[in-house]
PDB file of C-alpha atoms and ligand atoms in Angstrom:
ATOM      1  CA  MET A   1      64.728 228.858 -24.610  1.00 50.00           C
ATOM      2  CA  ASN A   2      64.688 228.468 -28.389  1.00 49.00           C
ATOM      3  CA  ALA A   3      68.315 228.602 -29.511  1.00 54.00           C
ATOM      4  CA  SER A   4      67.323 229.741 -33.001  1.00 80.00           C
ATOM      5  CA  ILE A   5      66.095 233.083 -31.699  1.00 94.00           C
ATOM      6  CA  PRO A   6      69.164 235.313 -31.319  1.00 96.00           C
ATOM      7  CA  LEU A   7      69.794 236.837 -27.925  1.00 98.00           C
ATOM      8  CA  ALA A   8      72.050 239.830 -27.411  1.00 98.00           C
ATOM      9  CA  ALA A   9      72.540 242.428 -24.685  1.00 98.00           C
ATOM     10  CA  VAL A  10      74.203 245.610 -23.600  1.00 98.00           C
ATOM     11  CA  LEU A  11      76.500 245.251 -20.576  1.00 98.00           C
ATOM     12  CA  GLY A  12      77.430 248.087 -18.267  1.00 98.00           C
ATOM     13  CA  THR A  13      76.731 249.357 -14.781  1.00 98.00           C
ATOM     14  CA  SER A  14      73.859 251.761 -15.586  1.00 97.00           C
ATOM     15  CA  THR A  15      72.287 250.111 -18.603  1.00 97.00           C
ATOM     16  CA  GLU A  16      68.828 251.363 -17.613  1.00 97.00           C
ATOM     17  CA  VAL A  17      69.862 254.656 -19.257  1.00 94.00           C
ATOM     18  CA  SER A  18      71.184 252.966 -22.405  1.00 96.00           C
ATOM     19  CA  LYS A  19      69.283 253.718 -25.590  1.00 96.00           C
ATOM     20  CA  SER A  20      70.511 250.547 -27.278  1.00 97.00           C
ATOM     21  CA  PRO A  21      67.628 248.255 -26.218  1.00 98.00           C
ATOM     22  CA  ARG A  22      65.105 250.700 -27.661  1.00 97.00           C
ATOM     23  CA  LEU A  23      67.143 250.987 -30.843  1.00 98.00           C
ATOM     24  CA  PHE A  24      67.521 247.230 -31.311  1.00 98.00           C
ATOM     25  CA  GLN A  25      63.852 246.577 -30.561  1.00 97.00           C
ATOM     26  CA  TYR A  26      62.834 249.249 -33.065  1.00 98.00           C
ATOM     27  CA  TRP A  27      64.951 247.656 -35.797  1.00 98.00           C
ATOM     28  CA  MET A  28      63.697 244.142 -34.994  1.00 98.00           C
ATOM     29  CA  ARG A  29      60.106 245.339 -35.318  1.00 97.00           C
ATOM     30  CA  GLU A  30      60.907 247.366 -38.441  1.00 97.00           C
ATOM     31  CA  TYR A  31      62.406 244.361 -40.233  1.00 98.00           C
ATOM     32  CA  GLY A  32      60.099 241.707 -38.733  1.00 98.00           C
ATOM     33  CA  LEU A  33      62.968 239.870 -37.048  1.00 97.00           C
ATOM     34  CA  LEU A  34      62.740 237.588 -34.053  1.00 96.00           C
ATOM     35  CA  GLY A  35      65.239 238.203 -31.282  1.00 97.00           C
ATOM     36  CA  HIS A  36      65.836 239.700 -27.876  1.00 97.00           C
ATOM     37  CA  TYR A  37      68.212 242.461 -26.824  1.00 98.00           C
ATOM     38  CA  ILE A  38      68.329 243.217 -23.130  1.00 98.00           C
ATOM     39  CA  PRO A  39      70.198 245.526 -20.733  1.00 98.00           C
ATOM     40  CA  ILE A  40      72.381 243.731 -18.158  1.00 98.00           C
ATOM     41  CA  ASN A  41      74.070 245.497 -15.268  1.00 98.00           C
ATOM     42  CA  VAL A  42      77.222 243.781 -14.101  1.00 98.00           C
ATOM     43  CA  GLU A  43      80.025 244.855 -11.811  1.00 98.00           C
ATOM     44  CA  LYS A  44      83.608 244.829 -13.006  1.00 98.00           C
ATOM     45  CA  ALA A  45      84.574 241.894 -10.794  1.00 98.00           C
ATOM     46  CA  ARG A  46      81.949 239.706 -12.469  1.00 98.00           C
ATOM     47  CA  LEU A  47      82.382 240.865 -16.058  1.00 98.00           C
ATOM     48  CA  GLU A  48      84.583 238.010 -17.227  1.00 98.00           C
ATOM     49  CA  GLN A  49      82.445 235.335 -15.620  1.00 98.00           C
ATOM     50  CA  THR A  50      79.333 236.892 -17.156  1.00 98.00           C
ATOM     51  CA  LEU A  51      80.926 237.064 -20.600  1.00 98.00           C
ATOM     52  CA  ARG A  52      81.912 233.391 -20.388  1.00 98.00           C
ATOM     53  CA  THR A  53      78.438 232.360 -19.235  1.00 98.00           C
ATOM     54  CA  LEU A  54      76.256 234.295 -21.669  1.00 98.00           C
ATOM     55  CA  PRO A  55      77.153 232.166 -24.731  1.00 97.00           C
ATOM     56  CA  GLU A  56      76.101 229.061 -22.806  1.00 96.00           C
ATOM     57  CA  LEU A  57      72.712 230.704 -22.288  1.00 96.00           C
ATOM     58  CA  GLY A  58      72.280 231.262 -26.013  1.00 96.00           C
ATOM     59  CA  PHE A  59      73.603 234.808 -26.367  1.00 98.00           C
ATOM     60  CA  VAL A  60      75.323 235.517 -29.690  1.00 98.00           C
ATOM     61  CA  GLY A  61      77.060 238.711 -28.610  1.00 98.00           C
ATOM     62  CA  VAL A  62      76.873 241.873 -26.562  1.00 98.00           C
ATOM     63  CA  ASN A  63      77.536 245.557 -26.712  1.00 98.00           C
ATOM     64  CA  VAL A  64      79.691 246.867 -23.907  1.00 98.00           C
ATOM     65  CA  THR A  65      79.268 250.300 -22.437  1.00 97.00           C
ATOM     66  CA  VAL A  66      80.805 252.338 -19.627  1.00 94.00           C
ATOM     67  CA  PRO A  67      82.760 251.428 -17.597  1.00 97.00           C
ATOM     68  CA  HIS A  68      83.611 248.038 -19.099  1.00 98.00           C
ATOM     69  CA  LYS A  69      84.917 248.846 -22.585  1.00 97.00           C
ATOM     70  CA  GLU A  70      88.622 248.571 -21.673  1.00 97.00           C
ATOM     71  CA  LEU A  71      88.280 245.443 -19.528  1.00 98.00           C
ATOM     72  CA  ALA A  72      86.150 243.781 -22.215  1.00 98.00           C
ATOM     73  CA  LEU A  73      89.035 244.210 -24.633  1.00 98.00           C
ATOM     74  CA  GLU A  74      91.428 242.565 -22.184  1.00 98.00           C
ATOM     75  CA  ILE A  75      89.096 239.635 -21.624  1.00 98.00           C
ATOM     76  CA  ALA A  76      88.493 238.992 -25.338  1.00 98.00           C
ATOM     77  CA  ASP A  77      90.379 236.215 -27.117  1.00 98.00           C
ATOM     78  CA  ILE A  78      90.491 237.892 -30.530  1.00 98.00           C
ATOM     79  CA  VAL A  79      90.685 241.636 -31.056  1.00 98.00           C
ATOM     80  CA  THR A  80      90.264 243.677 -34.247  1.00 98.00           C
ATOM     81  CA  ASP A  81      92.990 246.186 -35.138  1.00 96.00           C
ATOM     82  CA  ARG A  82      90.641 249.117 -34.656  1.00 96.00           C
ATOM     83  CA  ALA A  83      89.636 247.923 -31.169  1.00 97.00           C
ATOM     84  CA  ALA A  84      93.299 247.438 -30.282  1.00 97.00           C
ATOM     85  CA  ILE A  85      94.310 250.941 -31.329  1.00 95.00           C
ATOM     86  CA  ILE A  86      91.336 252.493 -29.535  1.00 95.00           C
ATOM     87  CA  GLY A  87      92.124 250.372 -26.468  1.00 96.00           C
ATOM     88  CA  ALA A  88      88.494 249.503 -25.849  1.00 97.00           C
ATOM     89  CA  ALA A  89      85.742 247.241 -27.172  1.00 98.00           C
ATOM     90  CA  ASN A  90      82.068 248.076 -27.612  1.00 98.00           C
ATOM     91  CA  THR A  91      80.949 245.036 -29.595  1.00 98.00           C
ATOM     92  CA  LEU A  92      81.681 241.440 -28.611  1.00 98.00           C
ATOM     93  CA  ILE A  93      80.825 238.484 -30.792  1.00 98.00           C
ATOM     94  CA  PHE A  94      80.525 235.089 -29.125  1.00 98.00           C
ATOM     95  CA  ARG A  95      81.960 232.681 -31.666  1.00 97.00           C
ATOM     96  CA  THR A  96      80.731 229.136 -31.961  1.00 95.00           C
ATOM     97  CA  ASP A  97      84.212 227.865 -31.000  1.00 96.00           C
ATOM     98  CA  GLY A  98      83.796 229.575 -27.603  1.00 96.00           C
ATOM     99  CA  LYS A  99      86.139 232.469 -28.340  1.00 98.00           C
ATOM    100  CA  ILE A 100      85.145 236.070 -27.691  1.00 98.00           C
ATOM    101  CA  HIS A 101      85.838 238.376 -30.629  1.00 98.00           C
ATOM    102  CA  ALA A 102      86.112 242.076 -29.718  1.00 98.00           C
ATOM    103  CA  ASP A 103      85.545 245.000 -32.040  1.00 98.00           C
ATOM    104  CA  ASN A 104      85.132 248.733 -31.610  1.00 98.00           C
ATOM    105  CA  THR A 105      82.557 250.334 -33.889  1.00 98.00           C
ATOM    106  CA  ASP A 106      82.600 253.831 -32.351  1.00 98.00           C
ATOM    107  CA  GLY A 107      84.927 255.211 -35.010  1.00 98.00           C
ATOM    108  CA  TYR A 108      82.836 253.576 -37.724  1.00 98.00           C
ATOM    109  CA  GLY A 109      79.734 255.183 -36.174  1.00 98.00           C
ATOM    110  CA  PHE A 110      81.447 258.564 -36.098  1.00 98.00           C
ATOM    111  CA  THR A 111      82.495 258.317 -39.762  1.00 98.00           C
ATOM    112  CA  GLN A 112      79.136 257.063 -41.000  1.00 98.00           C
ATOM    113  CA  ASN A 113      77.363 259.855 -39.141  1.00 98.00           C
ATOM    114  CA  LEU A 114      79.529 262.433 -40.924  1.00 98.00           C
ATOM    115  CA  VAL A 115      79.158 260.748 -44.300  1.00 98.00           C
ATOM    116  CA  GLN A 116      75.377 260.719 -43.879  1.00 98.00           C
ATOM    117  CA  GLY A 117      75.159 264.226 -42.390  1.00 98.00           C
ATOM    118  CA  ALA A 118      77.627 265.942 -44.747  1.00 98.00           C
ATOM    119  CA  PRO A 119      77.880 263.704 -47.823  1.00 98.00           C
ATOM    120  CA  ASP A 120      79.733 266.196 -50.027  1.00 97.00           C
ATOM    121  CA  PHE A 121      82.183 267.519 -47.474  1.00 98.00           C
ATOM    122  CA  ASP A 122      85.895 267.076 -48.248  1.00 98.00           C
ATOM    123  CA  PHE A 123      87.531 265.913 -45.018  1.00 98.00           C
ATOM    124  CA  THR A 124      90.958 265.802 -46.639  1.00 98.00           C
ATOM    125  CA  ALA A 125      90.963 269.542 -47.400  1.00 98.00           C
ATOM    126  CA  GLY A 126      92.564 270.741 -44.160  1.00 98.00           C
ATOM    127  CA  PRO A 127      93.319 270.122 -40.510  1.00 98.00           C
ATOM    128  CA  ALA A 128      90.879 269.147 -37.778  1.00 98.00           C
ATOM    129  CA  VAL A 129      90.635 270.413 -34.216  1.00 98.00           C
ATOM    130  CA  VAL A 130      89.719 267.679 -31.742  1.00 98.00           C
ATOM    131  CA  LEU A 131      88.659 268.694 -28.249  1.00 98.00           C
ATOM    132  CA  GLY A 132      89.209 266.033 -25.603  1.00 98.00           C
ATOM    133  CA  ALA A 133      91.528 263.065 -25.216  1.00 98.00           C
ATOM    134  CA  GLY A 134      89.358 260.469 -23.445  1.00 95.00           C
ATOM    135  CA  GLY A 135      88.028 257.167 -24.732  1.00 92.00           C
ATOM    136  CA  ALA A 136      85.719 258.722 -27.309  1.00 96.00           C
ATOM    137  CA  SER A 137      88.552 260.855 -28.647  1.00 97.00           C
ATOM    138  CA  ARG A 138      90.615 257.788 -29.567  1.00 97.00           C
ATOM    139  CA  ALA A 139      87.823 256.446 -31.755  1.00 97.00           C
ATOM    140  CA  VAL A 140      87.288 259.870 -33.345  1.00 98.00           C
ATOM    141  CA  ILE A 141      90.988 260.386 -34.065  1.00 98.00           C
ATOM    142  CA  ALA A 142      91.336 256.922 -35.603  1.00 97.00           C
ATOM    143  CA  ALA A 143      88.300 257.646 -37.792  1.00 98.00           C
ATOM    144  CA  LEU A 144      89.496 261.092 -38.896  1.00 98.00           C
ATOM    145  CA  LEU A 145      92.929 259.755 -39.830  1.00 98.00           C
ATOM    146  CA  GLU A 146      91.312 256.962 -41.821  1.00 97.00           C
ATOM    147  CA  MET A 147      89.167 259.545 -43.626  1.00 97.00           C
ATOM    148  CA  GLY A 148      92.357 261.259 -44.771  1.00 98.00           C
ATOM    149  CA  VAL A 149      92.409 264.302 -42.497  1.00 98.00           C
ATOM    150  CA  PRO A 150      95.964 265.575 -43.015  1.00 98.00           C
ATOM    151  CA  LYS A 151      96.562 266.931 -39.495  1.00 98.00           C
ATOM    152  CA  ILE A 152      94.822 267.028 -36.133  1.00 98.00           C
ATOM    153  CA  PHE A 153      95.249 269.743 -33.528  1.00 98.00           C
ATOM    154  CA  LEU A 154      94.430 267.825 -30.356  1.00 98.00           C
ATOM    155  CA  SER A 155      93.622 269.660 -27.165  1.00 98.00           C
ATOM    156  CA  ASN A 156      92.706 268.430 -23.728  1.00 98.00           C
ATOM    157  CA  ARG A 157      92.398 270.025 -20.312  1.00 98.00           C
ATOM    158  CA  THR A 158      94.835 267.438 -19.005  1.00 98.00           C
ATOM    159  CA  ARG A 159      97.640 267.798 -21.524  1.00 98.00           C
ATOM    160  CA  HIS A 160      99.406 264.512 -20.852  1.00 98.00           C
ATOM    161  CA  ARG A 161      96.374 262.507 -22.041  1.00 98.00           C
ATOM    162  CA  ALA A 162      96.664 264.284 -25.387  1.00 98.00           C
ATOM    163  CA  GLU A 163     100.413 263.572 -25.455  1.00 98.00           C
ATOM    164  CA  THR A 164      99.639 259.883 -24.935  1.00 97.00           C
ATOM    165  CA  LEU A 165      97.355 259.911 -27.970  1.00 98.00           C
ATOM    166  CA  ARG A 166     100.091 261.577 -29.996  1.00 98.00           C
ATOM    167  CA  THR A 167     102.308 258.630 -29.123  1.00 97.00           C
ATOM    168  CA  VAL A 168      99.581 256.209 -30.198  1.00 96.00           C
ATOM    169  CA  PHE A 169      98.576 257.925 -33.453  1.00 96.00           C
ATOM    170  CA  GLY A 170     101.822 259.570 -34.524  1.00 96.00           C
ATOM    171  CA  ALA A 171     103.023 262.647 -36.323  1.00 95.00           C
ATOM    172  CA  ARG A 172      99.751 263.814 -37.828  1.00 98.00           C
ATOM    173  CA  ILE A 173      98.715 264.767 -34.272  1.00 98.00           C
ATOM    174  CA  GLU A 174      99.868 268.083 -32.811  1.00 98.00           C
ATOM    175  CA  VAL A 175      99.025 268.677 -29.187  1.00 98.00           C
ATOM    176  CA  VAL A 176      97.894 272.232 -28.447  1.00 98.00           C
ATOM    177  CA  GLU A 177      97.130 273.919 -25.133  1.00 98.00           C
ATOM    178  CA  TRP A 178      93.548 273.785 -23.902  1.00 97.00           C
ATOM    179  CA  VAL A 179      93.539 277.507 -23.078  1.00 96.00           C
ATOM    180  CA  THR A 180      94.663 278.526 -26.564  1.00 96.00           C
ATOM    181  CA  VAL A 181      92.848 275.957 -28.714  1.00 97.00           C
ATOM    182  CA  GLY A 182      90.518 278.711 -29.949  1.00 97.00           C
ATOM    183  CA  ASN A 183      93.469 280.106 -31.936  1.00 97.00           C
ATOM    184  CA  PHE A 184      93.508 276.988 -34.120  1.00 98.00           C
ATOM    185  CA  LEU A 185      89.888 277.188 -35.227  1.00 98.00           C
ATOM    186  CA  GLU A 186      90.530 279.677 -38.007  1.00 97.00           C
ATOM    187  CA  GLN A 187      92.742 277.279 -39.961  1.00 96.00           C
ATOM    188  CA  SER A 188      90.601 274.219 -39.288  1.00 98.00           C
ATOM    189  CA  ASN A 189      88.454 272.362 -41.800  1.00 98.00           C
ATOM    190  CA  VAL A 190      86.717 270.250 -39.143  1.00 98.00           C
ATOM    191  CA  VAL A 191      86.044 270.742 -35.414  1.00 98.00           C
ATOM    192  CA  VAL A 192      84.984 267.875 -33.139  1.00 98.00           C
ATOM    193  CA  ASN A 193      84.001 268.010 -29.488  1.00 98.00           C
ATOM    194  CA  THR A 194      84.682 264.601 -27.915  1.00 98.00           C
ATOM    195  CA  THR A 195      84.370 265.803 -24.313  1.00 98.00           C
ATOM    196  CA  SER A 196      81.233 265.635 -22.216  1.00 96.00           C
ATOM    197  CA  LEU A 197      81.218 269.431 -21.987  1.00 97.00           C
ATOM    198  CA  GLY A 198      77.931 270.929 -23.149  1.00 97.00           C
ATOM    199  CA  MET A 199      75.923 267.879 -22.134  1.00 96.00           C
ATOM    200  CA  LYS A 200      72.674 268.633 -20.325  1.00 95.00           C
ATOM    201  CA  GLY A 201      73.453 268.994 -16.627  1.00 94.00           C
ATOM    202  CA  LYS A 202      77.233 269.209 -17.178  1.00 93.00           C
ATOM    203  CA  THR A 203      79.704 272.067 -17.463  1.00 96.00           C
ATOM    204  CA  PRO A 204      79.364 274.139 -20.646  1.00 97.00           C
ATOM    205  CA  LEU A 205      82.121 274.069 -23.261  1.00 97.00           C
ATOM    206  CA  ARG A 206      83.869 277.386 -22.799  1.00 94.00           C
ATOM    207  CA  VAL A 207      86.298 277.365 -25.706  1.00 95.00           C
ATOM    208  CA  PRO A 208      86.227 280.796 -27.445  1.00 95.00           C
ATOM    209  CA  LEU A 209      84.655 280.222 -30.832  1.00 96.00           C
ATOM    210  CA  ASP A 210      85.264 283.618 -32.503  1.00 96.00           C
ATOM    211  CA  GLY A 211      87.888 281.999 -34.772  1.00 96.00           C
ATOM    212  CA  LEU A 212      85.335 279.704 -36.433  1.00 97.00           C
ATOM    213  CA  ARG A 213      84.924 280.495 -40.105  1.00 96.00           C
ATOM    214  CA  PRO A 214      82.034 279.646 -42.435  1.00 97.00           C
ATOM    215  CA  GLY A 215      82.597 276.350 -44.188  1.00 96.00           C
ATOM    216  CA  THR A 216      84.320 274.562 -41.306  1.00 98.00           C
ATOM    217  CA  LEU A 217      82.382 271.419 -40.461  1.00 98.00           C
ATOM    218  CA  VAL A 218      81.526 271.246 -36.759  1.00 98.00           C
ATOM    219  CA  THR A 219      80.340 268.128 -34.977  1.00 98.00           C
ATOM    220  CA  ASP A 220      79.734 267.152 -31.375  1.00 98.00           C
ATOM    221  CA  ILE A 221      79.530 263.701 -29.872  1.00 97.00           C
ATOM    222  CA  VAL A 222      77.199 265.128 -27.198  1.00 97.00           C
ATOM    223  CA  TYR A 223      73.574 264.652 -28.275  1.00 95.00           C
ATOM    224  CA  THR A 224      71.658 265.769 -25.192  1.00 95.00           C
ATOM    225  CA  PRO A 225      70.745 268.429 -26.146  1.00 96.00           C
ATOM    226  CA  LEU A 226      70.773 267.610 -29.827  1.00 96.00           C
ATOM    227  CA  GLU A 227      71.791 271.137 -30.679  1.00 96.00           C
ATOM    228  CA  THR A 228      74.625 271.905 -28.278  1.00 97.00           C
ATOM    229  CA  ASP A 229      75.865 275.467 -27.759  1.00 97.00           C
ATOM    230  CA  LEU A 230      78.850 274.547 -29.950  1.00 98.00           C
ATOM    231  CA  LEU A 231      76.614 273.509 -32.845  1.00 98.00           C
ATOM    232  CA  LYS A 232      74.310 276.500 -32.340  1.00 98.00           C
ATOM    233  CA  THR A 233      77.207 278.960 -32.511  1.00 98.00           C
ATOM    234  CA  ALA A 234      78.703 277.154 -35.502  1.00 98.00           C
ATOM    235  CA  ARG A 235      75.431 277.356 -37.417  1.00 98.00           C
ATOM    236  CA  GLN A 236      75.158 281.079 -36.690  1.00 97.00           C
ATOM    237  CA  VAL A 237      78.625 281.518 -38.166  1.00 97.00           C
ATOM    238  CA  GLY A 238      77.624 279.607 -41.304  1.00 97.00           C
ATOM    239  CA  CYS A 239      79.346 276.310 -40.575  1.00 98.00           C
ATOM    240  CA  PRO A 240      77.802 273.010 -41.663  1.00 98.00           C
ATOM    241  CA  THR A 241      77.059 270.969 -38.534  1.00 98.00           C
ATOM    242  CA  VAL A 242      76.396 267.314 -37.760  1.00 98.00           C
ATOM    243  CA  ASP A 243      74.824 266.380 -34.427  1.00 98.00           C
ATOM    244  CA  GLY A 244      75.986 263.457 -32.327  1.00 97.00           C
ATOM    245  CA  VAL A 245      73.026 261.116 -32.173  1.00 97.00           C
ATOM    246  CA  GLY A 246      73.875 259.479 -35.494  1.00 98.00           C
ATOM    247  CA  MET A 247      77.156 258.200 -34.074  1.00 98.00           C
ATOM    248  CA  LEU A 248      75.221 256.227 -31.472  1.00 97.00           C
ATOM    249  CA  LEU A 249      72.905 254.827 -34.132  1.00 98.00           C
ATOM    250  CA  HIS A 250      75.568 253.943 -36.680  1.00 98.00           C
ATOM    251  CA  GLN A 251      77.910 252.298 -34.159  1.00 98.00           C
ATOM    252  CA  ALA A 252      75.132 249.787 -33.449  1.00 98.00           C
ATOM    253  CA  VAL A 253      74.746 248.729 -37.094  1.00 98.00           C
ATOM    254  CA  PRO A 254      77.572 246.127 -37.317  1.00 98.00           C
ATOM    255  CA  GLY A 255      76.446 244.321 -34.134  1.00 98.00           C
ATOM    256  CA  PHE A 256      72.803 244.286 -35.194  1.00 98.00           C
ATOM    257  CA  GLU A 257      73.648 242.953 -38.635  1.00 98.00           C
ATOM    258  CA  ARG A 258      75.894 240.259 -37.194  1.00 98.00           C
ATOM    259  CA  TRP A 259      73.468 239.083 -34.530  1.00 98.00           C
ATOM    260  CA  PHE A 260      70.098 239.510 -36.231  1.00 97.00           C
ATOM    261  CA  GLY A 261      71.073 238.941 -39.851  1.00 96.00           C
ATOM    262  CA  HIS A 262      69.895 242.192 -41.421  1.00 98.00           C
ATOM    263  CA  ARG A 263      71.787 245.422 -42.037  1.00 98.00           C
ATOM    264  CA  PRO A 264      69.592 248.143 -40.506  1.00 98.00           C
ATOM    265  CA  GLU A 265      69.148 251.628 -41.923  1.00 98.00           C
ATOM    266  CA  VAL A 266      69.738 254.779 -39.903  1.00 98.00           C
ATOM    267  CA  THR A 267      66.656 256.722 -40.916  1.00 98.00           C
ATOM    268  CA  GLU A 268      65.034 259.922 -39.682  1.00 97.00           C
ATOM    269  CA  ASP A 269      62.347 257.740 -38.062  1.00 97.00           C
ATOM    270  CA  VAL A 270      64.856 255.807 -35.972  1.00 97.00           C
ATOM    271  CA  ARG A 271      66.518 259.078 -34.945  1.00 97.00           C
ATOM    272  CA  GLN A 272      63.171 260.341 -33.692  1.00 95.00           C
ATOM    273  CA  VAL A 273      62.468 257.123 -31.806  1.00 94.00           C
ATOM    274  CA  ILE A 274      65.783 257.347 -29.995  1.00 94.00           C
ATOM    275  CA  LEU A 275      65.415 261.042 -29.217  1.00 93.00           C
ATOM    276  CA  ALA A 276      61.837 260.682 -27.913  1.00 90.00           C
TER     277      ALA A 276
HETATM  278  P1  ATR B   1      84.994 259.324 -22.677  1.00 51.65           P
HETATM  279  O1  ATR B   1      85.450 257.904 -22.657  1.00 51.65           O
HETATM  280  O2  ATR B   1      83.494 259.466 -22.793  1.00 51.65           O
HETATM  281  O3  ATR B   1      85.716 260.163 -23.667  1.00 51.65           O
HETATM  282  P2  ATR B   1      86.641 260.228 -20.498  1.00 51.65           P
HETATM  283  O4  ATR B   1      87.671 259.258 -20.888  1.00 51.65           O
HETATM  284  O5  ATR B   1      86.352 260.423 -19.077  1.00 51.65           O
HETATM  285  O6  ATR B   1      85.266 259.863 -21.195  1.00 51.65           O
HETATM  286  O7  ATR B   1      86.981 261.646 -21.181  1.00 51.65           O
HETATM  287  C1  ATR B   1      86.222 262.768 -20.989  1.00 51.65           C
HETATM  288  C2  ATR B   1      86.830 263.940 -21.749  1.00 51.65           C
HETATM  289  O8  ATR B   1      86.132 265.133 -21.365  1.00 51.65           O
HETATM  290  C3  ATR B   1      88.294 264.173 -21.403  1.00 51.65           C
HETATM  291  O9  ATR B   1      88.925 264.744 -22.524  1.00 51.65           O
HETATM  292  C4  ATR B   1      88.180 265.187 -20.261  1.00 51.65           C
HETATM  293  O10 ATR B   1      89.318 265.968 -20.046  1.00 51.65           O
HETATM  294  P3  ATR B   1      90.411 265.495 -18.945  1.00 51.65           P
HETATM  295  O11 ATR B   1      91.223 264.429 -19.607  1.00 51.65           O
HETATM  296  O12 ATR B   1      91.183 266.719 -18.644  1.00 51.65           O
HETATM  297  O13 ATR B   1      89.632 264.988 -17.766  1.00 51.65           O
HETATM  298  C5  ATR B   1      87.059 266.046 -20.794  1.00 51.65           C
HETATM  299  N1  ATR B   1      86.438 266.834 -19.722  1.00 51.65           N
HETATM  300  C6  ATR B   1      85.543 266.396 -18.817  1.00 51.65           C
HETATM  301  N2  ATR B   1      85.190 267.408 -17.982  1.00 51.65           N
HETATM  302  C7  ATR B   1      85.898 268.511 -18.382  1.00 51.65           C
HETATM  303  C8  ATR B   1      85.980 269.872 -17.944  1.00 51.65           C
HETATM  304  N3  ATR B   1      85.238 270.323 -16.911  1.00 51.65           N
HETATM  305  N4  ATR B   1      86.828 270.718 -18.598  1.00 51.65           N
HETATM  306  C9  ATR B   1      87.570 270.273 -19.652  1.00 51.65           C
HETATM  307  N5  ATR B   1      87.527 268.999 -20.111  1.00 51.65           N
HETATM  308  C10 ATR B   1      86.713 268.125 -19.493  1.00 51.65           C
END
C-alpha cells in the first residue's frame, strides 16, 4: 500500500450504520484528495490491539464511535483537556512517534452547528436547559459553558447522573427534577435535548413544552427525523431552532483536516448527502 495516501477509519461495533465514511468520501471527492476512510467493527477486548496495529498498516488516525469512546480515552497516551473533561474520545491521531493522541470534537461540533445555524444569537443572555446527562450531554455542557452560558438547568431521568455532571462542571450547573423540568423553560434562553428521546423508533420526548417562549433557541442532537417533535413545537411557538445533523458534520472537520490536509466546509450540499 502506498504510504503517502492517508488512511483513516471509524471504529465501533456497528459501523455499517455510521455516516462518517460517506461524509469523508464526499469531502475527498469534493476537494480532489486522495485517501481512504473505512468503517471497522471491533469488539472491546480487541480495541487496544487494533489501535496499536493500525498505525503500522499506514493509518494516520481514526474516529471512535459507540461503544468505544471511553475506552479509547483510557488507551490513548496523550489526551486533550476537552477529551479529559468529557471522559471520552471520538478522534484519535496516530503520531509518528507511535503515541496515540486523543481528542473529543463533539463539543466543537455542537458549538459550530449553533454558530452556523444561529449566527446572531446571544448565548450569554440567559440560562440554558439541558435534557439528559449521558455522554453527549457532557460534550454539550462543556461547549455551552465555553460559549459563556451563565447557568445550566440540567435534568435527567436518572438524577444521580446529572449530579455527577454537576460535580464535574461546577456551580454553573443546577440539577432539576426530570418531572418538573418544564417549569424551567420559561426563563431559559437556550434548550438542548441531548437524550435519544424523539429519535425515529424510540420513545418520544414527553417534557411539557407549554413554558417555551418565543426567542428561546431550541436545538436537538437527534437528527432522525431532522425535525423532531421538540423542534416542531418550538418553531410553532416562534423559537429559532437548529437541527442536530450539523453537529455530526462539524465534529468530523478537525479529523478530516488533520488526516487529509484540507479544512472541509459544512455546506448545504454535504448536509443533503448525509441525509439522503
Ligand atoms: P449518549 O452517550 O448518546 O448520551 P447515554 O449515555 O446512554 O447515551 O445517555 C442517554 C441519555 O438519554 C441519558 O440522559 C438517558 O437518561 P438516563 O440517564 O436516565 O438513562 C436518556 N434517556 C434514554 N432513554 C430515556 C427515557 N426513556 N426517558 C428519559 N430519558 C432517557
